[in-house]
Short mmCIF file of C-alpha atoms in Angstrom, two decimals:
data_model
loop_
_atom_site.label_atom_id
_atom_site.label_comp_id
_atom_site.label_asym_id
_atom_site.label_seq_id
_atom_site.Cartn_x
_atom_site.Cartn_y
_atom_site.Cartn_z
CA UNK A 1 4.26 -0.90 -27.42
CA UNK A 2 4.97 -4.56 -26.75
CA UNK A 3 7.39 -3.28 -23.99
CA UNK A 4 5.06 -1.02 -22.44
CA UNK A 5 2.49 -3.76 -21.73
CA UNK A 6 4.76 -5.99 -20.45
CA UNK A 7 6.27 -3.48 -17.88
CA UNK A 8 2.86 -2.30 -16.83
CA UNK A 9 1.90 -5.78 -16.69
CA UNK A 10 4.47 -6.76 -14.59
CA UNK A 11 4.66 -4.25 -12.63
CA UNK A 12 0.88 -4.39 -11.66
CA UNK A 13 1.77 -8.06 -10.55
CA UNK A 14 4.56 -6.35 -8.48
CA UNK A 15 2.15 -4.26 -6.73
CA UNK A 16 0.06 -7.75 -5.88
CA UNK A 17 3.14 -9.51 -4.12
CA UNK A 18 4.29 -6.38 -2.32
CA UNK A 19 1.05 -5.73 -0.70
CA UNK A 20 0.12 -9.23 -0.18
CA UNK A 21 3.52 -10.48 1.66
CA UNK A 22 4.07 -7.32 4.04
CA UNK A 23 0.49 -8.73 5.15
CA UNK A 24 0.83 -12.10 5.20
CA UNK A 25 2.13 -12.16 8.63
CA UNK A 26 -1.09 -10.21 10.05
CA UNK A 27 -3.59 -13.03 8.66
CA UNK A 28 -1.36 -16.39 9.63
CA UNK A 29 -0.28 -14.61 13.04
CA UNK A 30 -3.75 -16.22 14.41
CA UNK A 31 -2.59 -19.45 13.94
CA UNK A 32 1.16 -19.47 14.78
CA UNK A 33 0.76 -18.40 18.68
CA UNK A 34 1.06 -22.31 19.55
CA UNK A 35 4.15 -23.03 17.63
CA UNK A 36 5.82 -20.09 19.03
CA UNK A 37 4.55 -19.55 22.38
CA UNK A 38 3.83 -16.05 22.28
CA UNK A 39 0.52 -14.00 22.53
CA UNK A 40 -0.91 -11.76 19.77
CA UNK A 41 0.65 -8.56 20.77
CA UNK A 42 4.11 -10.71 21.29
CA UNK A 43 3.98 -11.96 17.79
CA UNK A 44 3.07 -8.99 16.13
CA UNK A 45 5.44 -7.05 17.96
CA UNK A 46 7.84 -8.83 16.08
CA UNK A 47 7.16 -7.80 12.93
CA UNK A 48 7.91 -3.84 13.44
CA UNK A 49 11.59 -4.55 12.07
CA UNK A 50 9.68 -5.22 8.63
CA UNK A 51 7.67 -2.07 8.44
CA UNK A 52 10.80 0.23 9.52
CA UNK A 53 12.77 -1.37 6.23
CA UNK A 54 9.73 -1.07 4.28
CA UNK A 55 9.93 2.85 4.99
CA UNK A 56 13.58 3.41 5.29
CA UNK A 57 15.06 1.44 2.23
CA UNK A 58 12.64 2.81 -0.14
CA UNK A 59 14.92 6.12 -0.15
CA UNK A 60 18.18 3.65 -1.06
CA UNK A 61 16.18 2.08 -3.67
CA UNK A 62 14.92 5.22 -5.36
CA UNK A 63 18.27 6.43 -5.21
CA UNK A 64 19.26 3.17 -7.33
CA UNK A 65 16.59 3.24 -9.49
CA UNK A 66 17.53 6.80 -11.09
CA UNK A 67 21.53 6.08 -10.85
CA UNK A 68 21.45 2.19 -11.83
CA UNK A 69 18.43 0.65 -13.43
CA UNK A 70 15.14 0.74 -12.39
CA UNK A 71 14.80 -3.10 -14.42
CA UNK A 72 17.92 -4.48 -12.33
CA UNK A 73 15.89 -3.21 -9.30
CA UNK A 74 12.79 -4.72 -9.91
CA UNK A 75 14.80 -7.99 -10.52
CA UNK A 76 16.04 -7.34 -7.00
CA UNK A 77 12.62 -6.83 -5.86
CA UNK A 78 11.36 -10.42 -7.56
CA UNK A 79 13.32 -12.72 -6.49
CA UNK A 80 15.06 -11.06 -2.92
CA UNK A 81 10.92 -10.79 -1.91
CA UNK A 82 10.59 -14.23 -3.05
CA UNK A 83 13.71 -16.38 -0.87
CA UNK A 84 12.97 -13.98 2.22
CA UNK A 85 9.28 -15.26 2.15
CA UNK A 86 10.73 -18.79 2.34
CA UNK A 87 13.15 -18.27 4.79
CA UNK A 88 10.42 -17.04 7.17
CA UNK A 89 8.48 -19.82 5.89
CA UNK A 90 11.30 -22.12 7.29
CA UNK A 91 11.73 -20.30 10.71
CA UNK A 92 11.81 -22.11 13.99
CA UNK A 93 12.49 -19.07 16.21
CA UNK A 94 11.26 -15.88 16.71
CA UNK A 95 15.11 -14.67 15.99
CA UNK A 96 14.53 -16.14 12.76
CA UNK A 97 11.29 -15.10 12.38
CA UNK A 98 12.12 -11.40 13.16
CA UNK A 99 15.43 -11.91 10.62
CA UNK A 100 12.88 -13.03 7.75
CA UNK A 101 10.21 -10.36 7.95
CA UNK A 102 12.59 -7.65 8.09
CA UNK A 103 13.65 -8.95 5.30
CA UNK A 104 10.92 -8.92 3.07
CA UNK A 105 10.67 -5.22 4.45
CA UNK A 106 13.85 -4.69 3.11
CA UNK A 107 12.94 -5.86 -0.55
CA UNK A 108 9.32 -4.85 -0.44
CA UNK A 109 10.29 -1.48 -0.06
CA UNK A 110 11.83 -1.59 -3.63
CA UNK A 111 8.49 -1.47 -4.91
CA UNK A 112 7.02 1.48 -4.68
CA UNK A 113 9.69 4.14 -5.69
CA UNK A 114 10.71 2.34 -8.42
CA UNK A 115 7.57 -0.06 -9.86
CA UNK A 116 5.27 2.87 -9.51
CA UNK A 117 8.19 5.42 -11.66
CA UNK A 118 8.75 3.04 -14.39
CA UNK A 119 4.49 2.60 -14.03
CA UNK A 120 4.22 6.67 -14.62
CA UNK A 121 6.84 6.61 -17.12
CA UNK A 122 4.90 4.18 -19.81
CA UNK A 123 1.64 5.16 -18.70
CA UNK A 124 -0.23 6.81 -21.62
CA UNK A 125 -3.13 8.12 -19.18
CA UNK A 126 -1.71 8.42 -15.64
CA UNK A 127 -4.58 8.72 -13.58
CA UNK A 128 -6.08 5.69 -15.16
CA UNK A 129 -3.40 3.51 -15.09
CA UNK A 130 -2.37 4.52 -10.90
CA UNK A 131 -5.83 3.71 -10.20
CA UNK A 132 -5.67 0.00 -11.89
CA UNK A 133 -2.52 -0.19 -10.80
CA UNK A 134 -3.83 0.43 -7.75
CA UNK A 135 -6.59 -1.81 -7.82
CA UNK A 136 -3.68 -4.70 -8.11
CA UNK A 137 -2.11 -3.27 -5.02
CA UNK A 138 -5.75 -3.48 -3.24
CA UNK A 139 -5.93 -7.47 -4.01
CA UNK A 140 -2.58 -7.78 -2.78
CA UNK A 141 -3.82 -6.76 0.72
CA UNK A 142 -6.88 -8.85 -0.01
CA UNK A 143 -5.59 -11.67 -0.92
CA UNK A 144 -2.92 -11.44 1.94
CA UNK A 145 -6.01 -12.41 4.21
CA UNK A 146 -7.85 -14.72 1.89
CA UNK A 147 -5.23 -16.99 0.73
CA UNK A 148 -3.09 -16.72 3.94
CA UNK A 149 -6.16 -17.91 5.66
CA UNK A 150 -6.68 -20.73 3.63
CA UNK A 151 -3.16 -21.73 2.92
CA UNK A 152 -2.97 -22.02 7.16
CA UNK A 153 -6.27 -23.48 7.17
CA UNK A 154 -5.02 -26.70 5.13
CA UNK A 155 -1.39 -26.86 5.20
CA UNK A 156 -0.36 -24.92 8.24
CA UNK A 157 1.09 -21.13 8.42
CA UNK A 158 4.41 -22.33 6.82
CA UNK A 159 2.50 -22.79 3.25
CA UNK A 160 1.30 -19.26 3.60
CA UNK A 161 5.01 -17.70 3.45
CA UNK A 162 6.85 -20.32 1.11
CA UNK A 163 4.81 -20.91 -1.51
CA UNK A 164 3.69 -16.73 -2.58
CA UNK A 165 7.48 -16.73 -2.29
CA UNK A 166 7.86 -19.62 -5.44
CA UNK A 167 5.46 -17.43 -7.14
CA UNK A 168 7.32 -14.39 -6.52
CA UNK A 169 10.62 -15.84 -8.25
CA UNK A 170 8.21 -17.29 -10.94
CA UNK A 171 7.56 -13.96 -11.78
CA UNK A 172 10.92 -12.54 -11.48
CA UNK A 173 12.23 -15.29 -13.72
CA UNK A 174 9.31 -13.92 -16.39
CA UNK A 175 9.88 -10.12 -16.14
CA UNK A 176 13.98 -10.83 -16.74
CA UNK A 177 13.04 -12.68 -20.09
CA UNK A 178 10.16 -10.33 -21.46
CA UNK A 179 11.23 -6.97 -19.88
CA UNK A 180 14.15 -5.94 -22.10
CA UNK A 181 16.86 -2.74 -20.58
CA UNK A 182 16.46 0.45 -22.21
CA UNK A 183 15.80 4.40 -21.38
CA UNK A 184 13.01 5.26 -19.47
CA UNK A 185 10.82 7.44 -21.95
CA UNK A 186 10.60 11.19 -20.96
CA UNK A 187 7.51 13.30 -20.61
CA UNK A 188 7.36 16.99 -21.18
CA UNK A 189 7.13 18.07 -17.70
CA UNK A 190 5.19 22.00 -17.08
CA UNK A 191 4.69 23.34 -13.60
CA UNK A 192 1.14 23.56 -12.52
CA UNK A 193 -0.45 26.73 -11.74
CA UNK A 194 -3.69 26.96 -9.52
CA UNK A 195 -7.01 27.90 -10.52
CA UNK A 196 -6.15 31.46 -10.49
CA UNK A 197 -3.59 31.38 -12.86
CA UNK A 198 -0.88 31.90 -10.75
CA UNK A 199 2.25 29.10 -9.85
CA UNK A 200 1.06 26.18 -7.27
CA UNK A 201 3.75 26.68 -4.35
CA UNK A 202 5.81 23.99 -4.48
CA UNK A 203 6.20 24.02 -1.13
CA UNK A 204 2.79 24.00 0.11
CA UNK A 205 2.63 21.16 -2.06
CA UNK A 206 4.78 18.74 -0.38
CA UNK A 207 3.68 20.09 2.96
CA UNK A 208 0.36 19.11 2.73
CA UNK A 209 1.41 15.82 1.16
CA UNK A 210 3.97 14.81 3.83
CA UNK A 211 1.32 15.68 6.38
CA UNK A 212 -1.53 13.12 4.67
CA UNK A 213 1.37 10.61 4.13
CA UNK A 214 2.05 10.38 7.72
CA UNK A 215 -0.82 10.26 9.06
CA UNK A 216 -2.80 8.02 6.35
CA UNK A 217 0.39 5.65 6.66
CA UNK A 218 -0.52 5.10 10.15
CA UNK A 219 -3.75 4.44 9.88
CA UNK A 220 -3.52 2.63 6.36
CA UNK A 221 -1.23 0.08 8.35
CA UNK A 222 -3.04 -0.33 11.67
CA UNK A 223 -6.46 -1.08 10.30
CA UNK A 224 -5.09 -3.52 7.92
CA UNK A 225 -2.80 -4.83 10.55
CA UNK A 226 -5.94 -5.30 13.07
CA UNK A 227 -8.61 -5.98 10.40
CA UNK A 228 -8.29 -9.69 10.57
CA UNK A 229 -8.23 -9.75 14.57
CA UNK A 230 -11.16 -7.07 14.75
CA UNK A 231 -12.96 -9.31 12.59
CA UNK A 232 -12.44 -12.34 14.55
CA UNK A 233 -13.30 -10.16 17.85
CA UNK A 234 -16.36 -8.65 16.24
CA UNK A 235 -18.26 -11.42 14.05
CA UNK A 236 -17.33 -14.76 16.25
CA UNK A 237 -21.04 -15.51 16.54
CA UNK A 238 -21.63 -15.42 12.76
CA UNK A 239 -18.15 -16.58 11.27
CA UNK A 240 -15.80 -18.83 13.28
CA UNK A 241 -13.56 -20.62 10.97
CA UNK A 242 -10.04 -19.02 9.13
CA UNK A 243 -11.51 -19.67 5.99
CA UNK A 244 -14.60 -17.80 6.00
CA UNK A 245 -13.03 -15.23 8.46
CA UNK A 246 -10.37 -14.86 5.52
CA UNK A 247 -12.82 -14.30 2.84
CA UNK A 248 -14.63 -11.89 5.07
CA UNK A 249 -11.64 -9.68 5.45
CA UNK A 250 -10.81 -10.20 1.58
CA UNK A 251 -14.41 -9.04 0.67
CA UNK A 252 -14.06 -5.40 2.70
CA UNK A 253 -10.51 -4.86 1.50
CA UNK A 254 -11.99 -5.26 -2.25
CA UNK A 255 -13.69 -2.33 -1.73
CA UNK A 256 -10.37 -0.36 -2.19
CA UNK A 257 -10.03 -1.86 -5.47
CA UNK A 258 -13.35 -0.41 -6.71
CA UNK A 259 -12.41 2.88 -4.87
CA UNK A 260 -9.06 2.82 -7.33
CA UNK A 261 -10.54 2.22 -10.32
CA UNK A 262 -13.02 4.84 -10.04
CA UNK A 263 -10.75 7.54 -8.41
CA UNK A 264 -7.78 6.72 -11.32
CA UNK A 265 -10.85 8.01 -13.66
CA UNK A 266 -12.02 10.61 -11.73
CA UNK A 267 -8.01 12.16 -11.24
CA UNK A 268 -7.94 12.79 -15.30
CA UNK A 269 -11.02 14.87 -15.25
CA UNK A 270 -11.30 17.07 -12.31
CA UNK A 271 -8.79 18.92 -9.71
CA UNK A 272 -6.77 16.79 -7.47
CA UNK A 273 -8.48 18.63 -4.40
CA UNK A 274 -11.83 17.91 -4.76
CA UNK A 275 -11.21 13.64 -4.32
CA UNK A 276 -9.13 14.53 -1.57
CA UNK A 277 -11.54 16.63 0.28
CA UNK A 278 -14.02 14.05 0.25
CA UNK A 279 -12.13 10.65 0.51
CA UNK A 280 -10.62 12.34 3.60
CA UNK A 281 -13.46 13.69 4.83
CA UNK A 282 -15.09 10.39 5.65
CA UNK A 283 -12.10 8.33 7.48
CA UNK A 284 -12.42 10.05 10.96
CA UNK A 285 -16.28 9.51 11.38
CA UNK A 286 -15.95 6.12 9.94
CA UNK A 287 -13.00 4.96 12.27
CA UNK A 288 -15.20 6.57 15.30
CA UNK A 289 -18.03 4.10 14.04
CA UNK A 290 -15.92 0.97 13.57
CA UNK A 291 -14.63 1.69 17.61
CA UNK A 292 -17.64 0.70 18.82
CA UNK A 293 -20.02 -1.53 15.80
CA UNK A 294 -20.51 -5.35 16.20
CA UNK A 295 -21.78 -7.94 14.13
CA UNK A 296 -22.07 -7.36 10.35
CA UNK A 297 -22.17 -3.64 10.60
CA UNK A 298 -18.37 -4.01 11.20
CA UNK A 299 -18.05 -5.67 7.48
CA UNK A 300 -20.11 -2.83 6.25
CA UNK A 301 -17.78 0.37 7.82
CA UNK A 302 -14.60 -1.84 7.14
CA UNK A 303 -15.31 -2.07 3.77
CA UNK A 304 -16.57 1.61 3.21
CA UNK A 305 -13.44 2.78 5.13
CA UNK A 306 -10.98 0.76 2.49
CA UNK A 307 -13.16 2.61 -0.16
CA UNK A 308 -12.05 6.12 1.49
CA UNK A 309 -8.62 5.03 2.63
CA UNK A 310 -7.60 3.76 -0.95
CA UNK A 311 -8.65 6.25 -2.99
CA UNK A 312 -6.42 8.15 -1.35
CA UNK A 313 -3.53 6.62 -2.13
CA UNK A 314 -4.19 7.32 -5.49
CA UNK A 315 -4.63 10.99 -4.79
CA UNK A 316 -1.38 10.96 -3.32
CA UNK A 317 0.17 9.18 -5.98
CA UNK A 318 -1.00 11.11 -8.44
CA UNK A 319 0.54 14.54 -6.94
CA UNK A 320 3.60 13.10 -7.40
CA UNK A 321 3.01 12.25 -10.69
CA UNK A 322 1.47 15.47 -11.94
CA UNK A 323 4.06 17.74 -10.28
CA UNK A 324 7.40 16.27 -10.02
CA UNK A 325 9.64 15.75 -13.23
CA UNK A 326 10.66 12.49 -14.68
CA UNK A 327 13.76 12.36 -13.85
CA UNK A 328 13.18 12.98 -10.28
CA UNK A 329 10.25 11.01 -9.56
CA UNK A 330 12.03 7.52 -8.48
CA UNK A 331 13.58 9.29 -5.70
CA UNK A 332 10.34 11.70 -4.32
CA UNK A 333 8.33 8.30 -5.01
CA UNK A 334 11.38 7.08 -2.23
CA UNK A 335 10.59 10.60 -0.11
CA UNK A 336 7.17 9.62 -0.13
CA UNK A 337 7.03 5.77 0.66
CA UNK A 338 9.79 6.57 3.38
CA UNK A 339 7.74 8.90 5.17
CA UNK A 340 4.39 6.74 4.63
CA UNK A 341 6.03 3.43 5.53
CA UNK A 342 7.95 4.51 8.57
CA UNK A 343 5.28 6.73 9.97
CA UNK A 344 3.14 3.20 9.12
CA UNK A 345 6.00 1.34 11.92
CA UNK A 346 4.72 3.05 14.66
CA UNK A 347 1.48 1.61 13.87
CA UNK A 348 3.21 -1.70 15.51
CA UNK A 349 3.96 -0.35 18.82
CA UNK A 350 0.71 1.89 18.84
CA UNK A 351 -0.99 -2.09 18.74
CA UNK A 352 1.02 -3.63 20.91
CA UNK A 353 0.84 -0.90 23.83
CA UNK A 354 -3.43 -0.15 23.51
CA UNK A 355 -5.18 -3.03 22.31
CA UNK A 356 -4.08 -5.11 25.35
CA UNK A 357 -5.06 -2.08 27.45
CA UNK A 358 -7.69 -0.46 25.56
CA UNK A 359 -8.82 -2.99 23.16
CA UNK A 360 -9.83 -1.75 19.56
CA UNK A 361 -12.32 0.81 21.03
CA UNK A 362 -9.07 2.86 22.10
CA UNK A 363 -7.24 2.12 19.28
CA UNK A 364 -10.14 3.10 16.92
CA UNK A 365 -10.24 6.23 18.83
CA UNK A 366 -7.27 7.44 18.51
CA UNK A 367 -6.94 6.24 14.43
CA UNK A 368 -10.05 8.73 14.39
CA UNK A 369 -7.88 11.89 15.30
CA UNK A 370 -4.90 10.65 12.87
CA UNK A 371 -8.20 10.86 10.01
CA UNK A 372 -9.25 14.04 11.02
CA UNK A 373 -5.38 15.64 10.54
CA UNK A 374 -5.57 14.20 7.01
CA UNK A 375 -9.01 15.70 6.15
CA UNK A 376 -7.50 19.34 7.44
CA UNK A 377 -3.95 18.42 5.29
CA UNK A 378 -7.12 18.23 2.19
CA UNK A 379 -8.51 21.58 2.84
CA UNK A 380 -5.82 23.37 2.72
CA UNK A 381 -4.60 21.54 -0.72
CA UNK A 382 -4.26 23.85 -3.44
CA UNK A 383 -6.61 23.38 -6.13
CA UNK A 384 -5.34 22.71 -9.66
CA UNK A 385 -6.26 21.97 -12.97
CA UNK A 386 -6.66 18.44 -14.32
CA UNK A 387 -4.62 16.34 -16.38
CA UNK A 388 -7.09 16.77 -18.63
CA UNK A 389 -6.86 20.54 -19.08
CA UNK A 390 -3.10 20.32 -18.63
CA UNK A 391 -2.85 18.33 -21.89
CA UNK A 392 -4.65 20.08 -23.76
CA UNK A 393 -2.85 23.38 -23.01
CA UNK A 394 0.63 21.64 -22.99
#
């Protein structure tokens, strides 16, 4: 039991750091065009390296995970996460700028194949315990704005990358001395059958999750990419400074957090579809809105959107979890994240090429059409039972 908390534990703190340092660069960006003499776009161009490694290494480090240890990878995870968010701390180029972000892609894609596997695999009630773990993962991104923008707001955007990576290796120096080696515990794993009785097609399945993967990866990454900028852009009559804009930000990406919790609780009850439907059914108007709002209606649609956007995360994760068997799951986890993460990259050059030309109107625009593909990828979900009902026939 002991063991269980402490990976859960830990691995809920994982969730925090990987979150909060693929995001750091977003929120300081605004104050390091001086020191490197590039524009916005320029800088954040820069960071596309990152995002690719944050899809593409996740299948490696799935792979590992199921054929090595899933411990020694999270180790891996702690402290490479930690000394690559010091090195870019330390940078004086962008060479070495573009050197450390890609790699804190490279370790941050660790995470999610293998933190959220060993998360399923201890888990007494999944759905519960994706959506608090997902809540953690919510305050990552959160705090990625909030303390970045008050770590560059008294000590300068260097603080914002070197010190989260001390507390990384803090915390990798904890989970090696209280998170002992050992089997992962095995589930009895049934195949699902739909609400007429008869066997959910696996590949329909995976079709319509690769579909919402894609697309919510894109527009998962470039509205909390742009949220901090948009922010800046759209409130810079009521909040000027880094702090407050920080806090701002921090406030409408809590909103996924209480979007987790409730949708981890909802997920043990009822049929995965019916969360999907509507979660989905709610990003394209609200990206259409958040084109065009100023002022403080732009805090109230950002925030609502995380509350959409997050929950269905958890949807997703939780497909993987209810229909894939334990021994597999580190490595469709590592399908999953790949495809979500490096559909996600192209949210980089999607910036870069139409907010300089188009501004966020444009940008919003098209984000709108990737949210209506995900609601259709929802209809056409399969309904099944819930985890509920599963347990109690198992």
């Amino acid at each position: 039991m002991n063991q269980s908390r402490n990976v859960i534990r830990y691995v809920n703190a994982a969730h925090v750091i990987d979150h909060m340092f693929m995001l750091i660069f977003p929120a300081a960006v605004l104050g390091m065009t001086q020191a490197f003499g590039l524009d916005y776009a320029a800088l954040i161009g820069l960071s596309l390296g990152g995002f690719i490694a944050f899809g593409a290494c996740s299948l490696p480090a799935g792979w590992l995970g199921d054929h090595w240890s899933r411990r020694q990878m999270m180790l891996v995870f702690f402290f490479g996460i930690g000394v690559s968010a010091i090195f870019t701390g330390l940078s004086t180029s962008p060479t070495m700028l573009v050197v450390g972000l890609t790699l804190i892609g490279i370790f941050a894609a660790i995470y999610h194949p293998v933190g959220t596997a060993m998360l399923v695999a201890y888990a007494q009630n999944r759905g519960r315990e994706i959506g608090i773990n997902g809540m953690w993962g919510n305050l990552g991104v959160a705090f990625s704005a909030l303390i970045t923008g008050l770590l560059v707001a008294q000590f300068g955007w260097r603080s914002a990358f070197v010190l989260p990576g001390v507390v990384a290796i803090v915390l990798g120096i904890g989970f090696a001395l209280q998170v002992r080696e050992e089997p992962i515990p095995q589930r009895p794993h049934t195949a699902l059958k739909g609400a007429a009785g008869r066997r959910i097609s696996m590949v329909m399945v995976f079709t319509v999750l690769a579909l919402a993967t894609a697309t919510g990866g894109v527009v998962f990454n470039a509205t909390t990419m742009t949220y901090p900028k948009l922010f800046q852009e759209r409130l810079h009559d009521v909040f000027a400074s880094p702090q407050t804009l920080g806090v701002v930000v921090s406030l409408a990406y809590a909103f996924g957090a209480v979007a987790q919790l409730s949708i981890g609780q909802v997920l043990h009850r009822v049929s995965l579809k019916w969360p999907f439907i509507v979660l989905t059914l709610f990003q394209a108007p609200l990206l259409y809105a958040m084109a065009y709002v100023d002022g403080w209606a732009v805090i109230v649609l950002g925030a609502a959107f995380m509350f959409v956007v997050f929950g269905q995360v958890t949807v997703n994760d939780s497909m993987v979890a209810n229909f894939v068997a334990p021994q597999w799951q580190s490595r469709v986890f590592a399908l999953r994240y790949c495809l979500s993460f490096g559909a996600s990259a192209t949210a980089i050059p999607l910036i870069a090429y139409v907010e300089p030309r188009h501004g966020f109107v444009g940008l919003y625009l098209i984000l709108a059409g990737f949210g209506a593909l995900t609601f259709l990828a929802a209809v056409v979900f399969p309904r099944t039972p819930s985890e509920a009902a599963v347990g109690q026939t198992a």
